[in-house]
XYZ file of C-alpha atoms in Angstrom:
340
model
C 49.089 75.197 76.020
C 52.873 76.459 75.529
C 54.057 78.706 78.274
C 54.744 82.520 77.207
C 57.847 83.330 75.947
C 60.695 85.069 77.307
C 59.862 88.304 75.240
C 62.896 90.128 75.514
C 66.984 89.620 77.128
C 65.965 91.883 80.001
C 63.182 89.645 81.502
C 66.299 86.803 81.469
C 68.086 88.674 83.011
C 70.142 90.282 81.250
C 69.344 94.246 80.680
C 71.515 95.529 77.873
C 70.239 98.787 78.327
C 71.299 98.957 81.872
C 74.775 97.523 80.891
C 75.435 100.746 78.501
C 74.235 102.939 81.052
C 76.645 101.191 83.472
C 79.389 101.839 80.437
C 78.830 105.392 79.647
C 80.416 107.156 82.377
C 83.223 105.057 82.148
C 85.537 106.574 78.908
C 86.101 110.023 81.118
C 88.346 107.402 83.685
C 89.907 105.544 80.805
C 90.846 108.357 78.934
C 92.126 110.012 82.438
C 95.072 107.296 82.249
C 96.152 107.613 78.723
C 100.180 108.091 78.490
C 102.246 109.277 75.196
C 102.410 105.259 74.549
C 98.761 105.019 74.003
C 96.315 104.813 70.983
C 93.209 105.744 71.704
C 91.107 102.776 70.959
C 87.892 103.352 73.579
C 85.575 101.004 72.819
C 87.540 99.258 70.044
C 87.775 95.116 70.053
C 91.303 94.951 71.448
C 93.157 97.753 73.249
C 96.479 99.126 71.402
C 99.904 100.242 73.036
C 102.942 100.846 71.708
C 106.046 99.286 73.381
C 108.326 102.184 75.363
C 111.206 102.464 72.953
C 114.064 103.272 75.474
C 114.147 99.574 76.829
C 116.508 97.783 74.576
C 115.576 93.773 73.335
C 112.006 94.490 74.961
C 110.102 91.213 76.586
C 106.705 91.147 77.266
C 105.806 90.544 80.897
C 102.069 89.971 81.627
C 100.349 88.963 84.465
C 96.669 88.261 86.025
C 94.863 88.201 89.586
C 92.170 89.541 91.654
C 91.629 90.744 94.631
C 89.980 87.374 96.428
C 87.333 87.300 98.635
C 88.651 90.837 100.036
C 86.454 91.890 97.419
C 83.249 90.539 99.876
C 84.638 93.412 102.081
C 84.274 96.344 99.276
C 81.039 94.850 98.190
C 79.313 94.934 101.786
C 80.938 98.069 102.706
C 80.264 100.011 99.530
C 83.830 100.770 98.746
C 84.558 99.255 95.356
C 87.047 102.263 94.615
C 89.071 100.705 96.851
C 88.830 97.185 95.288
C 89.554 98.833 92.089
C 92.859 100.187 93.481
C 93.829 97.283 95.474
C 93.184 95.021 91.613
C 95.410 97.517 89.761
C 98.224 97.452 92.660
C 98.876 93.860 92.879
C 99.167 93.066 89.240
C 101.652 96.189 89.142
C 103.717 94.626 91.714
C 103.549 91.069 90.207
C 105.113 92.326 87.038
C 107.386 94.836 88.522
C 109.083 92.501 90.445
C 110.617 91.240 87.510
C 112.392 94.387 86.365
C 109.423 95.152 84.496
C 107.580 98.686 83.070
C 104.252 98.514 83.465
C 102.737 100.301 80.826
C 98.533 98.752 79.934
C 96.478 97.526 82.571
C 93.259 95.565 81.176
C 90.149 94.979 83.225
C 87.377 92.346 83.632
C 84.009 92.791 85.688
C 81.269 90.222 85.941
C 77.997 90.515 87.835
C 74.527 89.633 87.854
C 73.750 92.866 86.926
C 75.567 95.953 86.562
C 74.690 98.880 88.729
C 76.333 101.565 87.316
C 77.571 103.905 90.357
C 79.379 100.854 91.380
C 80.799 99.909 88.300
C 81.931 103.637 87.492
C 83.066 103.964 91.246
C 85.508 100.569 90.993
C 86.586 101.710 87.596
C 87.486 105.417 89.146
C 89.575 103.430 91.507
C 91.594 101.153 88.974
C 91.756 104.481 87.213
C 93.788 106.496 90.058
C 95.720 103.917 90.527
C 97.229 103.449 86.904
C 97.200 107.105 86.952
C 99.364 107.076 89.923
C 101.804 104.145 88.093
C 101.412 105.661 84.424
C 100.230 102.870 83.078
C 96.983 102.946 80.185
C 94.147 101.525 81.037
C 93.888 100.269 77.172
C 90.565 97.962 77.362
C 87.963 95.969 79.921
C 85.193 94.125 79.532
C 81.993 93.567 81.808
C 79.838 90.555 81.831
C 76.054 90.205 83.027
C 75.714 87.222 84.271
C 72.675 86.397 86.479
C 73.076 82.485 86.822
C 76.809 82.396 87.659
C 76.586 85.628 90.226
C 74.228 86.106 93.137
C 72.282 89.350 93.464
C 74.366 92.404 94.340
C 77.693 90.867 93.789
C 80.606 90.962 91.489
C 83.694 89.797 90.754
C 86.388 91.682 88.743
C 89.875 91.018 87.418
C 92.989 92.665 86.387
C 95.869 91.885 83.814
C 98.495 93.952 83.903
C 100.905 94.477 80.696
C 105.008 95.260 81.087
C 107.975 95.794 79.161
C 111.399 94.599 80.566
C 114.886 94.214 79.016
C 115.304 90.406 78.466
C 119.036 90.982 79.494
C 117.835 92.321 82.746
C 115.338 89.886 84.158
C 115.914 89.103 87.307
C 118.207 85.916 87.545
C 117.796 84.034 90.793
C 121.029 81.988 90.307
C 122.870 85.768 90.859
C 121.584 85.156 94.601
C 124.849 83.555 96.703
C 125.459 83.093 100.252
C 125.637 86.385 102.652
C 123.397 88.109 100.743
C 120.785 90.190 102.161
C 116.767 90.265 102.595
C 115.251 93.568 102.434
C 111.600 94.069 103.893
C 109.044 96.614 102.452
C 106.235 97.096 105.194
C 102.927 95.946 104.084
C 99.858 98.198 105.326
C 98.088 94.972 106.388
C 96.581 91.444 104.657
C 96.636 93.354 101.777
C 94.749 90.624 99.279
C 95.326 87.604 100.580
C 93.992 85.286 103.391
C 90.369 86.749 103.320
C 88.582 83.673 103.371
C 90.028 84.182 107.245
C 90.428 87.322 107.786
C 86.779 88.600 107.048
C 85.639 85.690 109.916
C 87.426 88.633 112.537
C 83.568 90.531 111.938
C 82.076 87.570 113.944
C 83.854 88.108 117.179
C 83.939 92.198 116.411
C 82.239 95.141 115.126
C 83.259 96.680 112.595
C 84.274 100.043 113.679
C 85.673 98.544 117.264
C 88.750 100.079 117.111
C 92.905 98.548 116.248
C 95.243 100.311 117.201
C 95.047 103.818 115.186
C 91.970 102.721 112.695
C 88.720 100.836 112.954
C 88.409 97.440 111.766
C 87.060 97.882 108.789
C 89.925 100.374 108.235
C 92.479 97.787 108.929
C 91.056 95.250 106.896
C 90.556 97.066 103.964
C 93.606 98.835 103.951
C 94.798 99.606 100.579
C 97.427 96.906 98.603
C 100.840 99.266 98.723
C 101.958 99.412 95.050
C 105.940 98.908 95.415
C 106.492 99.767 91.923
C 108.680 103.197 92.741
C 110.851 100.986 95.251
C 111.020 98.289 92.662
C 112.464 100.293 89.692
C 115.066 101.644 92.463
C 116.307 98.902 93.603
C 116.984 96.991 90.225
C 118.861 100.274 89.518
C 121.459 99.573 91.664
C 123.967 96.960 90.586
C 123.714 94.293 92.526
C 120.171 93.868 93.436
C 119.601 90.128 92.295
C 115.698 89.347 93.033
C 112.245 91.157 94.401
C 109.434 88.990 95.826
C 105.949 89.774 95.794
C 104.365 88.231 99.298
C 101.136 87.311 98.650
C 99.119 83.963 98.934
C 101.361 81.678 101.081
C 103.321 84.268 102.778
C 106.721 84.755 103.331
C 107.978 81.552 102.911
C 106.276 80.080 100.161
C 106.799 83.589 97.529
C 110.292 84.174 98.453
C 111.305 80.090 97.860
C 109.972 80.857 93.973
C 112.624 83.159 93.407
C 115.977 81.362 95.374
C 118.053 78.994 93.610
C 118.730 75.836 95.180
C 122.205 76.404 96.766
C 120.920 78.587 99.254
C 118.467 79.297 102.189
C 116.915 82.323 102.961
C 117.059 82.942 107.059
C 114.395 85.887 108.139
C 114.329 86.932 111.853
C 110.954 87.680 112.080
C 111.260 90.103 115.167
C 112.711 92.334 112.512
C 110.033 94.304 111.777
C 106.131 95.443 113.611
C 103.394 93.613 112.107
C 100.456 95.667 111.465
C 98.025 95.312 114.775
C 95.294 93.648 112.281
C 97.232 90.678 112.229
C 97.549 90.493 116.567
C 93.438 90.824 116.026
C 92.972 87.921 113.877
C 95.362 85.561 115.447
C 93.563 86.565 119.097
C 90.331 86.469 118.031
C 89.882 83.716 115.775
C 92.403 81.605 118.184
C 95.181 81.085 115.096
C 98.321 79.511 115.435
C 101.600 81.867 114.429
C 102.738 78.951 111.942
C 99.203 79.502 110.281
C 99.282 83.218 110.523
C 102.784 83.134 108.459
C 101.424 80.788 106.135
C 98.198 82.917 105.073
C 99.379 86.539 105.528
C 102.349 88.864 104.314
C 102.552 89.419 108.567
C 103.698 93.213 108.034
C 106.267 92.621 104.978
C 104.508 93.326 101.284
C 107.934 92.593 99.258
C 111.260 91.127 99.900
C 114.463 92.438 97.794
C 117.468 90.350 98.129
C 120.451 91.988 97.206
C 124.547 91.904 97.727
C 125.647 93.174 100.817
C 126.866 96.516 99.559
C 123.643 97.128 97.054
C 121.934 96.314 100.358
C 123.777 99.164 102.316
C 123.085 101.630 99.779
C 118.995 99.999 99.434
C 118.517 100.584 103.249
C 120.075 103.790 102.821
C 117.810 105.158 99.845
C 114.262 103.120 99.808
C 111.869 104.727 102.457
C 110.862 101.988 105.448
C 112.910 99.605 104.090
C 114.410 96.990 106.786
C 116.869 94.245 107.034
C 114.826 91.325 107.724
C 117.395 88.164 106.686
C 120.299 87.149 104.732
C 121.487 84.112 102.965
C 122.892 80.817 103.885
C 124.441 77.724 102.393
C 121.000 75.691 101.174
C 119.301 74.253 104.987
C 116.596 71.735 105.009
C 114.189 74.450 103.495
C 114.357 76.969 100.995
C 113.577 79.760 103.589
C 113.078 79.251 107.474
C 111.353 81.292 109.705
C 113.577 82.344 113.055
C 112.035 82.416 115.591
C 109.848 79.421 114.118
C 106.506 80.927 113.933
């Protein structure tokens, strides 16, 4: 005797009804970020934008990333407008430290099923924060899958679209020695080193309190978007290269835009490290060279920039510090002083 038949998608698993459901309340967000570049294409195969015609010999600049395991955070704590914000931030910042527009942001959800406040909540977020950046969110796409995905979580990713001048991409053989690094506070791990950082709810509750905030506070502290101080600083002549700390901290983002005649030296007294990061190394016993090698440790961004442009940077960008300068190429591409 043959067993019954799967009669219909939704006993697999996969409830196509549900997924529109999930959809519907969606196009009010997407339409909330449209800008005069867009073309309204909701629902169409393949979003449309049209390229900002004030930057001259235009250059696509595109980039893709998630918000890690941070996003185990938003899912337990039922705060996936905050993971939807912290997605759209850090592909802003990964194009816009390149000199870059931002103008389309594209998003990708996958779950083993789709419940729709939470879907509509995490777009909301992604949606304030393009609003915030004027940038379109011009398509997305959402995937049930029940076999990949346990039950009640998701994953979801972001590409973010720019437009920059190809004569003004950032050139990293402009950087020379006795320049200056230029710090933009972080507001914590922002997305990166989670796999770690989430082990601090072993050893402590979650609303046991760091130093102004709880620790759920602190840990899911928002990714800062540094796209305003970004488009500053490459306005002022002299400004050579931006860095984007994420994964690998300090060290390992800022080598990947120095050339090799020169090595970055960053006193790392220079600035106050979020308390979040005092927590972790205390209570999960980690060393400071690991704690520098996982986390942004307080900085979000580095600008490097001529010692006058530098002057005029400190001057002008809001909580911006002096955290290094440049020396004739050492052992490494960047050091560390004091050595974490």
């Amino acid at each position: 005797m043959q067993d019954t038949p799967i009669s219909s998608y939704a006993e697999a698993g996969v409830d196509l009804d549900l997924a529109q459901r999930a959809k519907a309340g969606l196009s009010s967000a997407v339409a909330s970020t449209a800008t005069p570049l867009t073309l309204d294409a909701f629902g169409a195969f393949g979003g449309v934008i049209r390229l900002p015609a004030d930057i001259p010999d235009p250059a696509i600049v595109a980039s893709i990333d998630g918000v890690g395991t941070k996003l185990h955070l938003a899912i337990e704590m039922d705060r996936a407008a905050d993971a939807g914000r912290d997605l759209v931030n850090h592909c802003l910042n990964d194009v816009a430290v390149q000199n870059a527009r931002p103008i389309a942001f594209l998003d990708y959800v996958a779950a083993d099923r789709l419940d729709p406040e939470v879907l509509t909540s995490l777009v909301q977020g992604m949606a304030s924060a393009c609003r915030d950046a004027g940038v379109s969110i011009v398509g997305g796409e959402t995937a049930l899958m029940p076999d990949t995905y346990a039950p009640g979580r998701y994953d979801a990713v972001g590409a973010v679209i720019g437009v920059a001048s190809a004569a003004h991409l950032p050139d990293p053989t402009t950087v020379s020695v006795g320049d200056v690094c230029i710090g933009l506070p972080s507001s914590g791990p922002h997305t990166n080193g989670y796999s770690l950082a989430r082990e601090l709810l072993t050893v402590h509750d979650r609303e046991t309190p760091i130093g102004d905030q709880t620790i759920e506070d602190a840990l899911l502290a928002p990714h800062r978007s540094y796209l305003a101080e970004f488009s500053a600083a490459f306005a002022v002549p002299g400004t050579r290269v931006a860095a984007h700390i994420t994964g690998g901290g300090i060290a390992e983002n800022l080598e990947r835009v120095l050339p090799h005649s020169v090595t970055a030296l960053i006193d790392t007294t220079s600035w106050p490290q979020p308390p979040i990061f005092e927590a972790i190394a205390d209570g999960l016993d980690v060393s400071p060279a690991e704690m520098f090698r996982v986390f942004n440790m307080g900085v979000g961004a580095i600008l490097v920039a001529s010692p006058d442009a530098a002057a005029r940077l400190l001057d002008e960008l809001p909580h911006a510090l002096r955290v290094g300068t440049m020396a004739a190429r050492r052992q490494s591409p960047v050091e560390l002083t004091p050595t974490p």
